[in-house]
């Protein structure tokens, strides 16, 4: 038989665990599967593997230093990487959902560019809250509340404010949507905003 999932809490609070290799047949990492593995720095997921889901709190309170999404990954749960010691994340081209607080308090101190793909249908509330990244460039799938986008997809509600490491933000690109729920107030370094060709309205953040 082939291992196809790592179940809820499988390695919960294994504080001496330092590395993990995810076999190619694994489809899902369950909730809290590696929660509290405070020595876990290395996460090895095969690029040509089958992993589709990382559930809620799966790697919360670990020490993973970087995360490269395998191309198969479709869903990242709420708080999935909450308070890891991560320096960088790299998105794939087809992830669909990134949960609330998924990368909150991760630091991301090596990130100067962060690009979410157009495939994203849900970008969670405070998904980037508390990061220290000196971001210069940010690409979002949408920033609005039309029928194709969740209301949370604006800079403030994904956790970015002028005190959360984005004071260097120079460029924002929005890939789709006709309604942009953002006024870009206080982003003093902002030099460039690239809107979707279908954008027809830009609102204030309070609307």
Coordinates of N, CA and C in Angstrom, one line a residue:
X1 N 0.8 -1.2 0.0 CA 0.0 0.0 0.0 C 0.9 1.3 0.0
X2 N 0.3 2.4 -0.4 CA 1.0 3.7 -0.5 C 0.4 4.6 0.5
X3 N 1.3 5.3 1.2 CA 0.8 6.3 2.2 C 0.2 7.5 1.4
X4 N -1.1 7.8 1.7 CA -1.8 8.8 0.9 C -2.2 10.0 1.8
X5 N -2.0 9.9 3.1 CA -2.3 11.1 4.0 C -1.6 10.9 5.3
X6 N -1.3 12.1 5.9 CA -0.8 12.1 7.3 C -1.9 12.8 8.1
X7 N -2.4 12.0 9.0 CA -3.7 12.3 9.7 C -3.5 13.4 10.8
X8 N -4.7 13.9 11.3 CA -4.7 14.9 12.3 C -3.9 14.6 13.5
X9 N -3.0 15.6 13.8 CA -2.2 15.5 15.0 C -1.1 14.4 15.0
X10 N -0.8 13.9 13.8 CA 0.1 12.7 13.8 C 1.5 13.0 14.4
X11 N 2.0 14.1 14.3 CA 3.3 14.5 14.9 C 3.2 15.7 15.9
X12 N 2.0 15.8 16.4 CA 1.7 17.0 17.3 C 2.7 17.1 18.4
X13 N 3.3 18.3 18.5 CA 4.3 18.6 19.6 C 5.5 17.7 19.6
X14 N 5.9 17.2 18.5 CA 7.2 16.4 18.5 C 8.3 17.4 18.4
X15 N 8.7 17.9 19.5 CA 9.5 19.1 19.6 C 11.0 18.9 19.1
X16 N 11.4 17.6 19.0 CA 12.8 17.4 18.6 C 12.9 17.0 17.1
X17 N 11.7 16.9 16.4 CA 11.7 16.6 15.0 C 12.3 17.7 14.2
X18 N 13.3 17.4 13.3 CA 14.1 18.5 12.6 C 13.7 18.5 11.1
X19 N 13.4 17.4 10.5 CA 13.1 17.4 9.1 C 12.0 16.4 8.8
X20 N 11.3 16.6 7.7 CA 10.3 15.7 7.2 C 10.3 15.7 5.7
X21 N 10.2 14.5 5.2 CA 10.1 14.2 3.7 C 8.7 13.7 3.5
X22 N 7.9 14.4 2.6 CA 6.6 14.0 2.3 C 6.6 13.1 1.0
X23 N 6.2 11.8 1.1 CA 6.3 11.0 0.0 C 5.4 11.4 -1.2
X24 N 5.6 11.0 -2.4 CA 4.9 11.5 -3.5 C 3.5 11.1 -3.6
X25 N 3.1 10.0 -2.9 CA 1.7 9.6 -2.9 C 0.8 10.3 -1.9
X26 N 1.3 11.1 -1.0 CA 0.5 11.8 0.0 C -0.3 12.9 -0.6
X27 N -1.7 12.9 -0.4 CA -2.6 13.8 -0.9 C -2.9 15.0 0.0
X28 N -2.9 14.6 1.3 CA -3.4 15.6 2.3 C -2.5 15.5 3.6
X29 N -2.2 16.7 4.2 CA -1.6 16.8 5.5 C -2.7 17.3 6.4
X30 N -3.1 16.4 7.4 CA -4.2 16.7 8.3 C -3.9 17.9 9.2
X31 N -5.0 18.4 9.8 CA -5.0 19.5 10.8 C -4.0 19.1 11.9
X32 N -3.2 20.1 12.3 CA -2.3 19.9 13.5 C -1.3 18.8 13.3
X33 N -1.1 18.3 12.1 CA -0.2 17.2 11.8 C 1.2 17.4 12.3
X34 N 1.7 18.6 12.2 CA 3.1 18.9 12.7 C 3.1 20.1 13.6
X35 N 1.9 20.4 14.2 CA 1.8 21.5 15.1 C 2.8 21.4 16.3
X36 N 3.4 22.5 16.6 CA 4.3 22.6 17.7 C 5.6 21.8 17.6
X37 N 6.0 21.4 16.4 CA 7.3 20.8 16.1 C 8.3 21.9 16.0
X38 N 8.7 22.4 17.2 CA 9.5 23.7 17.2 C 10.9 23.6 16.7
X39 N 11.4 22.4 16.5 CA 12.7 22.2 15.9 C 12.7 21.9 14.4
X40 N 11.5 21.8 13.8 CA 11.3 21.4 12.4 C 11.7 22.6 11.5
X41 N 12.8 22.4 10.8 CA 13.3 23.5 10.0 C 13.2 23.1 8.5
X42 N 13.2 21.8 8.2 CA 13.3 21.4 6.8 C 12.0 20.6 6.4
X43 N 11.3 21.1 5.4 CA 10.1 20.5 4.8 C 10.4 20.1 3.4
X44 N 10.5 18.9 3.0 CA 10.8 18.4 1.7 C 9.6 17.8 1.0
X45 N 9.0 18.5 0.1 CA 7.9 18.0 -0.7 C 8.3 17.8 -2.1
X46 N 8.1 16.7 -2.7 CA 8.5 16.4 -4.1 C 7.7 17.4 -5.0
X47 N 8.4 18.0 -5.9 CA 7.7 18.9 -6.9 C 6.8 18.2 -7.7
X48 N 7.0 16.9 -8.1 CA 6.1 16.1 -8.9 C 5.2 15.2 -8.1
X49 N 5.1 15.5 -6.8 CA 4.2 14.7 -5.9 C 2.7 15.0 -6.2
X50 N 1.9 14.5 -5.3 CA 0.4 14.6 -5.4 C -0.2 15.4 -4.3
X51 N 0.5 16.1 -3.5 CA -0.1 16.8 -2.3 C -1.0 17.9 -2.8
X52 N -2.3 17.8 -2.3 CA -3.3 18.8 -2.7 C -3.7 19.7 -1.6
X53 N -3.7 19.2 -0.3 CA -4.3 19.9 0.8 C -3.3 19.9 2.0
X54 N -3.1 21.1 2.5 CA -2.4 21.3 3.8 C -3.5 21.9 4.8
X55 N -3.9 21.1 5.7 CA -5.1 21.5 6.6 C -4.7 22.5 7.6
X56 N -5.7 23.0 8.4 CA -5.6 24.0 9.4 C -4.5 23.6 10.4
X57 N -3.7 24.6 10.7 CA -2.6 24.5 11.8 C -1.6 23.4 11.5
X58 N -1.5 22.9 10.3 CA -0.6 21.8 10.0 C 0.8 22.0 10.5
X59 N 1.3 23.2 10.2 CA 2.7 23.5 10.5 C 2.8 24.7 11.5
X60 N 1.8 25.0 12.2 CA 1.8 26.2 13.1 C 2.9 25.9 14.2
X61 N 3.6 27.0 14.6 CA 4.6 26.9 15.6 C 5.7 25.9 15.3
X62 N 6.1 25.9 14.1 CA 7.3 25.1 13.7 C 8.4 26.2 13.3
X63 N 9.5 25.6 12.9 CA 10.7 26.5 12.5 C 11.1 26.4 11.0
X64 N 10.1 26.0 10.2 CA 10.4 25.9 8.8 C 10.9 27.2 8.2
X65 N 12.0 27.2 7.5 CA 12.6 28.4 7.1 C 12.2 28.9 5.7
X66 N 11.7 27.9 4.9 CA 11.1 28.4 3.6 C 10.1 27.4 3.1
X67 N 9.2 27.8 2.3 CA 8.1 27.0 1.8 C 7.9 27.2 0.3
X68 N 8.2 26.2 -0.5 CA 7.9 26.3 -2.0 C 6.7 25.4 -2.3
X69 N 5.6 26.0 -2.7 CA 4.4 25.2 -3.0 C 4.6 24.2 -4.1
X70 N 4.4 22.9 -3.9 CA 4.4 22.0 -5.0 C 3.3 22.4 -6.0
X71 N 3.5 22.1 -7.3 CA 2.5 22.5 -8.3 C 1.2 21.8 -8.0
X72 N 1.1 20.7 -7.3 CA -0.1 20.0 -7.1 C -1.0 20.6 -6.0
X73 N -0.4 21.5 -5.2 CA -1.1 22.0 -4.0 C -2.2 23.0 -4.4
X74 N -3.4 22.7 -3.9 CA -4.6 23.5 -4.2 C -5.1 24.3 -3.0
X75 N -4.9 23.8 -1.8 CA -5.6 24.4 -0.6 C -4.6 24.4 0.6
X76 N -4.6 25.6 1.2 CA -3.8 25.8 2.4 C -4.8 26.3 3.4
X77 N -4.9 25.6 4.6 CA -5.9 25.9 5.5 C -5.6 27.1 6.4
X78 N -6.6 27.4 7.3 CA -6.5 28.4 8.2 C -5.3 28.2 9.2
X79 N -4.5 29.2 9.5 CA -3.4 29.1 10.4 C -2.4 28.0 10.1
X80 N -2.3 27.6 8.8 CA -1.5 26.4 8.4 C 0.0 26.6 8.8
X81 N 0.5 27.8 8.6 CA 1.9 28.1 8.9 C 2.0 29.2 10.0
X82 N 1.0 29.3 10.8 CA 1.0 30.4 11.8 C 2.2 30.4 12.7
X83 N 2.9 31.5 12.8 CA 4.0 31.7 13.7 C 5.2 30.7 13.4
X84 N 5.4 30.3 12.2 CA 6.6 29.6 11.8 C 7.7 30.7 11.8
X85 N 8.9 30.2 11.6 CA 10.1 31.2 11.5 C 10.5 31.3 10.0
X86 N 9.6 31.3 9.1 CA 9.8 31.3 7.7 C 10.4 32.6 7.1
X87 N 11.4 32.4 6.3 CA 12.0 33.5 5.6 C 11.4 33.8 4.3
X88 N 10.8 32.8 3.6 CA 10.3 33.0 2.3 C 9.2 32.0 1.9
X89 N 8.3 32.4 1.0 CA 7.4 31.4 0.4 C 7.4 31.7 -1.1
X90 N 7.1 30.6 -1.8 CA 7.0 30.7 -3.3 C 5.7 30.0 -3.7
X91 N 4.9 30.7 -4.4 CA 3.6 30.2 -4.8 C 3.7 29.4 -6.0
X92 N 2.8 28.4 -6.2 CA 2.7 27.7 -7.4 C 1.8 28.4 -8.4
X93 N 1.4 27.8 -9.5 CA 0.6 28.5 -10.5 C -0.9 28.1 -10.4
X94 N -1.3 27.2 -9.4 CA -2.7 26.8 -9.5 C -3.3 26.7 -8.1
X95 N -2.7 27.1 -7.0 CA -3.4 27.1 -5.7 C -4.7 27.9 -5.8
X96 N -5.7 27.3 -5.1 CA -7.1 27.9 -5.2 C -7.4 28.7 -3.9
X97 N -7.0 28.2 -2.7 CA -7.4 28.8 -1.5 C -6.3 28.9 -0.5
X98 N -6.1 30.1 0.1 CA -5.1 30.3 1.1 C -5.9 30.8 2.3
X99 N -5.9 30.1 3.4 CA -6.8 30.3 4.5 C -6.5 31.5 5.4
X100 N -7.4 31.8 6.3 CA -7.3 32.9 7.2 C -6.0 32.7 8.1
X101 N -5.2 33.7 8.3 CA -4.0 33.7 9.1 C -3.0 32.6 8.6
X102 N -3.1 32.2 7.4 CA -2.3 31.1 6.9 C -0.8 31.3 7.1
X103 N -0.3 32.5 6.8 CA 1.1 32.8 7.0 C 1.3 34.0 8.0
X104 N 0.4 34.2 8.9 CA 0.5 35.3 9.9 C 1.7 35.0 10.8
X105 N 2.4 36.1 11.1 CA 3.5 36.1 12.0 C 4.6 35.2 11.5
X106 N 4.8 35.0 10.2 CA 5.8 34.2 9.7 C 7.1 34.9 9.5
X107 N 7.1 36.2 9.5 CA 8.3 37.0 9.3 C 8.6 37.3 7.9
X108 N 8.9 36.2 7.1 CA 9.2 36.4 5.6 C 10.2 37.5 5.4
X109 N 11.2 37.5 6.2 CA 12.2 38.6 6.2 C 13.0 38.7 4.9
X110 N 13.1 37.6 4.1 CA 13.9 37.6 2.9 C 13.0 38.0 1.6
X111 N 11.8 38.3 1.8 CA 10.9 38.5 0.7 C 10.9 40.0 0.2
X112 N 11.3 40.2 -1.0 CA 11.2 41.5 -1.6 C 10.1 41.5 -2.7
X113 N 9.7 40.3 -3.1 CA 8.6 40.1 -4.1 C 7.7 39.0 -3.6
X114 N 6.4 39.2 -3.8 CA 5.5 38.1 -3.4 C 4.4 38.1 -4.5
X115 N 4.2 37.0 -5.2 CA 3.3 36.9 -6.3 C 2.3 35.8 -6.1
X116 N 1.0 36.1 -5.9 CA 0.0 35.1 -5.8 C -0.6 35.0 -7.2
X117 N -0.9 33.7 -7.6 CA -1.3 33.5 -9.0 C -2.8 33.8 -9.2
X118 N -3.2 33.9 -10.4 CA -4.6 34.2 -10.8 C -5.5 33.1 -10.4
X119 N -5.0 31.9 -10.2 CA -5.9 30.8 -9.8 C -6.6 31.0 -8.5
X120 N -6.0 31.8 -7.6 CA -6.5 31.9 -6.2 C -7.9 32.5 -6.2
X121 N -8.8 31.7 -5.5 CA -10.2 32.1 -5.4 C -10.5 32.7 -4.0
X122 N -9.7 32.3 -3.0 CA -9.9 32.9 -1.7 C -8.5 33.2 -1.1
X123 N -8.4 34.4 -0.7 CA -7.1 34.8 0.0 C -7.6 35.3 1.4
X124 N -7.2 34.6 2.4 CA -7.8 34.7 3.7 C -7.6 36.0 4.4
X125 N -8.5 36.2 5.4 CA -8.3 37.4 6.3 C -7.0 37.2 7.1
X126 N -6.3 38.3 7.1 CA -5.0 38.4 7.8 C -4.0 37.3 7.5
X127 N -4.1 36.8 6.2 CA -3.2 35.7 5.8 C -1.8 36.1 5.8
X128 N -1.4 37.4 5.8 CA -0.1 37.9 5.8 C 0.2 38.8 7.1
X129 N -0.6 38.7 8.0 CA -0.6 39.6 9.2 C 0.8 39.4 9.9
X130 N 1.4 40.5 10.3 CA 2.6 40.5 11.2 C 3.9 40.1 10.5
X131 N 3.9 40.2 9.2 CA 5.1 39.8 8.5 C 6.1 41.0 8.6
X132 N 7.4 40.6 8.4 CA 8.5 41.6 8.5 C 9.1 41.8 7.1
X133 N 8.5 41.3 6.1 CA 9.1 41.4 4.7 C 9.2 42.8 4.2
X134 N 10.4 43.1 3.6 CA 10.6 44.4 3.0 C 10.1 44.4 1.6
X135 N 8.8 44.1 1.4 CA 8.3 43.9 0.1 C 8.4 45.1 -0.8
X136 N 8.9 45.0 -2.0 CA 8.8 46.0 -3.0 C 7.8 45.8 -4.1
X137 N 7.4 44.5 -4.3 CA 6.5 44.2 -5.3 C 5.5 43.1 -4.8
X138 N 4.2 43.3 -5.1 CA 3.2 42.4 -4.7 C 2.2 42.2 -5.8
X139 N 1.9 40.9 -6.1 CA 0.9 40.6 -7.1 C -0.3 39.9 -6.4
X140 N -1.5 40.4 -6.6 CA -2.7 39.8 -6.0 C -3.6 39.3 -7.1
X141 N -4.4 38.2 -6.8 CA -5.3 37.7 -7.8 C -6.5 38.7 -8.1
X142 N -6.9 39.4 -7.0 CA -8.0 40.3 -7.1 C -8.0 41.2 -5.9
X143 N -8.7 42.3 -5.9 CA -8.9 43.2 -4.7 C -10.3 43.7 -4.7
X144 N -11.3 42.9 -4.4 CA -12.6 43.4 -4.5 C -13.7 42.5 -3.9
X145 N -14.9 42.9 -4.1 CA -16.0 42.1 -3.5 C -17.1 41.8 -4.6
X146 N -16.7 41.6 -5.8 CA -17.7 41.2 -6.8 C -17.9 39.7 -6.7
X147 N -18.6 39.1 -7.7 CA -19.0 37.7 -7.5 C -17.8 36.8 -7.7
X148 N -16.7 37.3 -8.2 CA -15.6 36.4 -8.5 C -14.5 36.6 -7.4
X149 N -14.7 37.4 -6.4 CA -13.7 37.6 -5.4 C -14.3 37.8 -4.0
X150 N -13.5 37.3 -3.0 CA -14.0 37.5 -1.6 C -13.7 38.9 -1.1
X151 N -14.5 39.4 -0.2 CA -14.4 40.8 0.3 C -13.0 41.0 1.0
X152 N -12.4 40.0 1.5 CA -11.2 40.1 2.3 C -10.0 40.5 1.5
X153 N -10.1 40.4 0.2 CA -8.9 40.6 -0.7 C -8.5 42.1 -0.9
X154 N -8.2 42.8 0.2 CA -7.6 44.1 0.0 C -6.4 44.1 0.9
X155 N -5.5 45.1 0.8 CA -4.3 45.1 1.5 C -4.5 45.1 3.0
X156 N -5.5 45.9 3.5 CA -5.7 46.0 4.9 C -6.2 44.6 5.5
X157 N -7.1 44.0 4.8 CA -7.7 42.8 5.4 C -6.9 41.6 5.2
X158 N -5.9 41.5 4.3 CA -5.0 40.4 4.3 C -3.8 40.6 5.3
X159 N -3.9 41.7 6.0 CA -3.0 41.9 7.1 C -1.8 42.9 6.8
X160 N -1.9 43.6 5.7 CA -0.8 44.6 5.4 C -1.3 46.0 5.8
X161 N -0.5 46.6 6.6 CA -0.7 48.0 6.9 C 0.7 48.7 6.9
X162 N 0.7 50.0 7.0 CA 2.0 50.6 6.9 C 3.0 50.4 8.1
X163 N 2.5 49.6 9.1 CA 3.4 49.2 10.2 C 3.7 47.7 10.1
X164 N 3.3 47.0 9.0 CA 3.6 45.6 9.0 C 4.6 45.2 7.9
X165 N 5.6 46.0 7.7 CA 6.7 45.6 6.8 C 6.5 46.0 5.4
X166 N 5.4 46.7 5.0 CA 5.2 47.0 3.6 C 5.4 48.5 3.3
X167 N 6.2 49.2 4.1 CA 6.4 50.6 3.9 C 7.3 50.8 2.6
X168 N 8.0 49.7 2.2 CA 8.8 49.8 1.0 C 8.0 49.4 -0.3
X169 N 6.8 49.1 -0.2 CA 6.0 48.6 -1.3 C 5.9 49.6 -2.4
X170 N 6.5 49.3 -3.6 CA 6.6 50.2 -4.7 C 5.6 49.8 -5.8
X171 N 5.3 48.5 -5.9 CA 4.5 48.1 -7.1 C 3.4 47.1 -6.6
X172 N 2.2 47.3 -7.1 CA 1.1 46.4 -6.8 C 0.5 46.0 -8.2
X173 N 0.3 44.7 -8.4 CA -0.4 44.2 -9.6 C -1.6 43.4 -9.2
X174 N -2.7 43.8 -9.9 CA -4.0 43.1 -9.6 C -4.4 42.4 -10.9
X175 N -4.6 41.0 -10.8 CA -4.7 40.2 -12.0 C -6.1 40.2 -12.6
X176 N -7.1 40.3 -11.8 CA -8.5 40.1 -12.4 C -9.5 40.9 -11.5
X177 N -10.7 41.0 -12.0 CA -11.7 41.6 -11.2 C -12.0 43.0 -11.7
X178 N -13.3 43.4 -11.6 CA -13.7 44.8 -12.1 C -13.9 45.8 -11.0
X179 N -13.7 45.3 -9.7 CA -14.0 46.2 -8.6 C -12.8 46.1 -7.6
X180 N -12.1 47.2 -7.4 CA -10.9 47.3 -6.5 C -11.3 48.0 -5.2
X181 N -11.3 47.2 -4.2 CA -11.7 47.8 -2.9 C -10.5 48.2 -2.1
X182 N -9.9 49.3 -2.6 CA -8.7 49.7 -1.9 C -8.3 51.2 -2.4
X183 N -8.0 52.0 -1.5 CA -7.6 53.4 -1.9 C -6.1 53.6 -1.8
X184 N -5.4 52.7 -1.3 CA -3.9 52.8 -1.3 C -3.4 53.9 -0.4
X185 N -4.2 54.3 0.6 CA -3.8 55.4 1.5 C -2.5 55.0 2.2
X186 N -1.6 55.9 2.4 CA -0.5 55.8 3.3 C 0.7 55.0 2.7
X187 N 0.5 54.4 1.5 CA 1.6 53.7 1.0 C 2.5 54.6 0.2
X188 N 3.4 55.3 1.0 CA 4.1 56.5 0.5 C 5.2 56.1 -0.5
X189 N 5.7 54.8 -0.5 CA 6.7 54.4 -1.5 C 6.1 53.9 -2.8
X190 N 4.8 53.8 -2.9 CA 4.1 53.2 -4.0 C 4.4 54.0 -5.3
X191 N 4.9 53.4 -6.3 CA 5.2 54.0 -7.6 C 4.4 53.5 -8.7
X192 N 3.8 52.3 -8.6 CA 3.2 51.7 -9.8 C 2.1 50.8 -9.3
X193 N 0.9 50.9 -9.9 CA -0.3 50.1 -9.7 C -0.7 49.6 -11.1
X194 N -0.7 48.3 -11.2 CA -1.1 47.7 -12.5 C -2.5 47.0 -12.3
X195 N -3.5 47.5 -12.9 CA -4.9 47.0 -12.7 C -5.2 46.0 -13.8
X196 N -6.2 45.2 -13.5 CA -6.8 44.3 -14.5 C -7.4 45.1 -15.6
X197 N -7.4 44.7 -16.8 CA -8.0 45.4 -17.9 C -9.5 45.6 -17.8
X198 N -10.1 44.8 -16.9 CA -11.6 44.8 -16.7 C -12.0 45.8 -15.5
X199 N -11.0 46.3 -14.8 CA -11.3 47.2 -13.7 C -12.1 48.4 -14.1
X200 N -13.2 48.6 -13.4 CA -14.1 49.8 -13.7 C -14.3 50.7 -12.5
X201 N -13.9 50.3 -11.3 CA -14.1 51.1 -10.1 C -13.1 50.8 -9.1
X202 N -12.6 51.9 -8.4 CA -11.7 51.8 -7.3 C -12.4 52.6 -6.2
X203 N -12.6 51.8 -5.0 CA -13.3 52.4 -3.9 C -12.3 52.8 -2.8
X204 N -12.9 53.5 -1.8 CA -12.1 53.7 -0.6 C -12.2 52.4 0.2
X205 N -11.2 52.3 1.1 CA -11.1 51.1 1.9 C -12.3 50.9 2.9
X206 N -13.0 52.1 3.2 CA -14.1 52.0 4.1 C -15.4 51.7 3.5
X207 N -15.5 51.6 2.2 CA -16.7 51.3 1.5 C -17.1 49.8 1.7

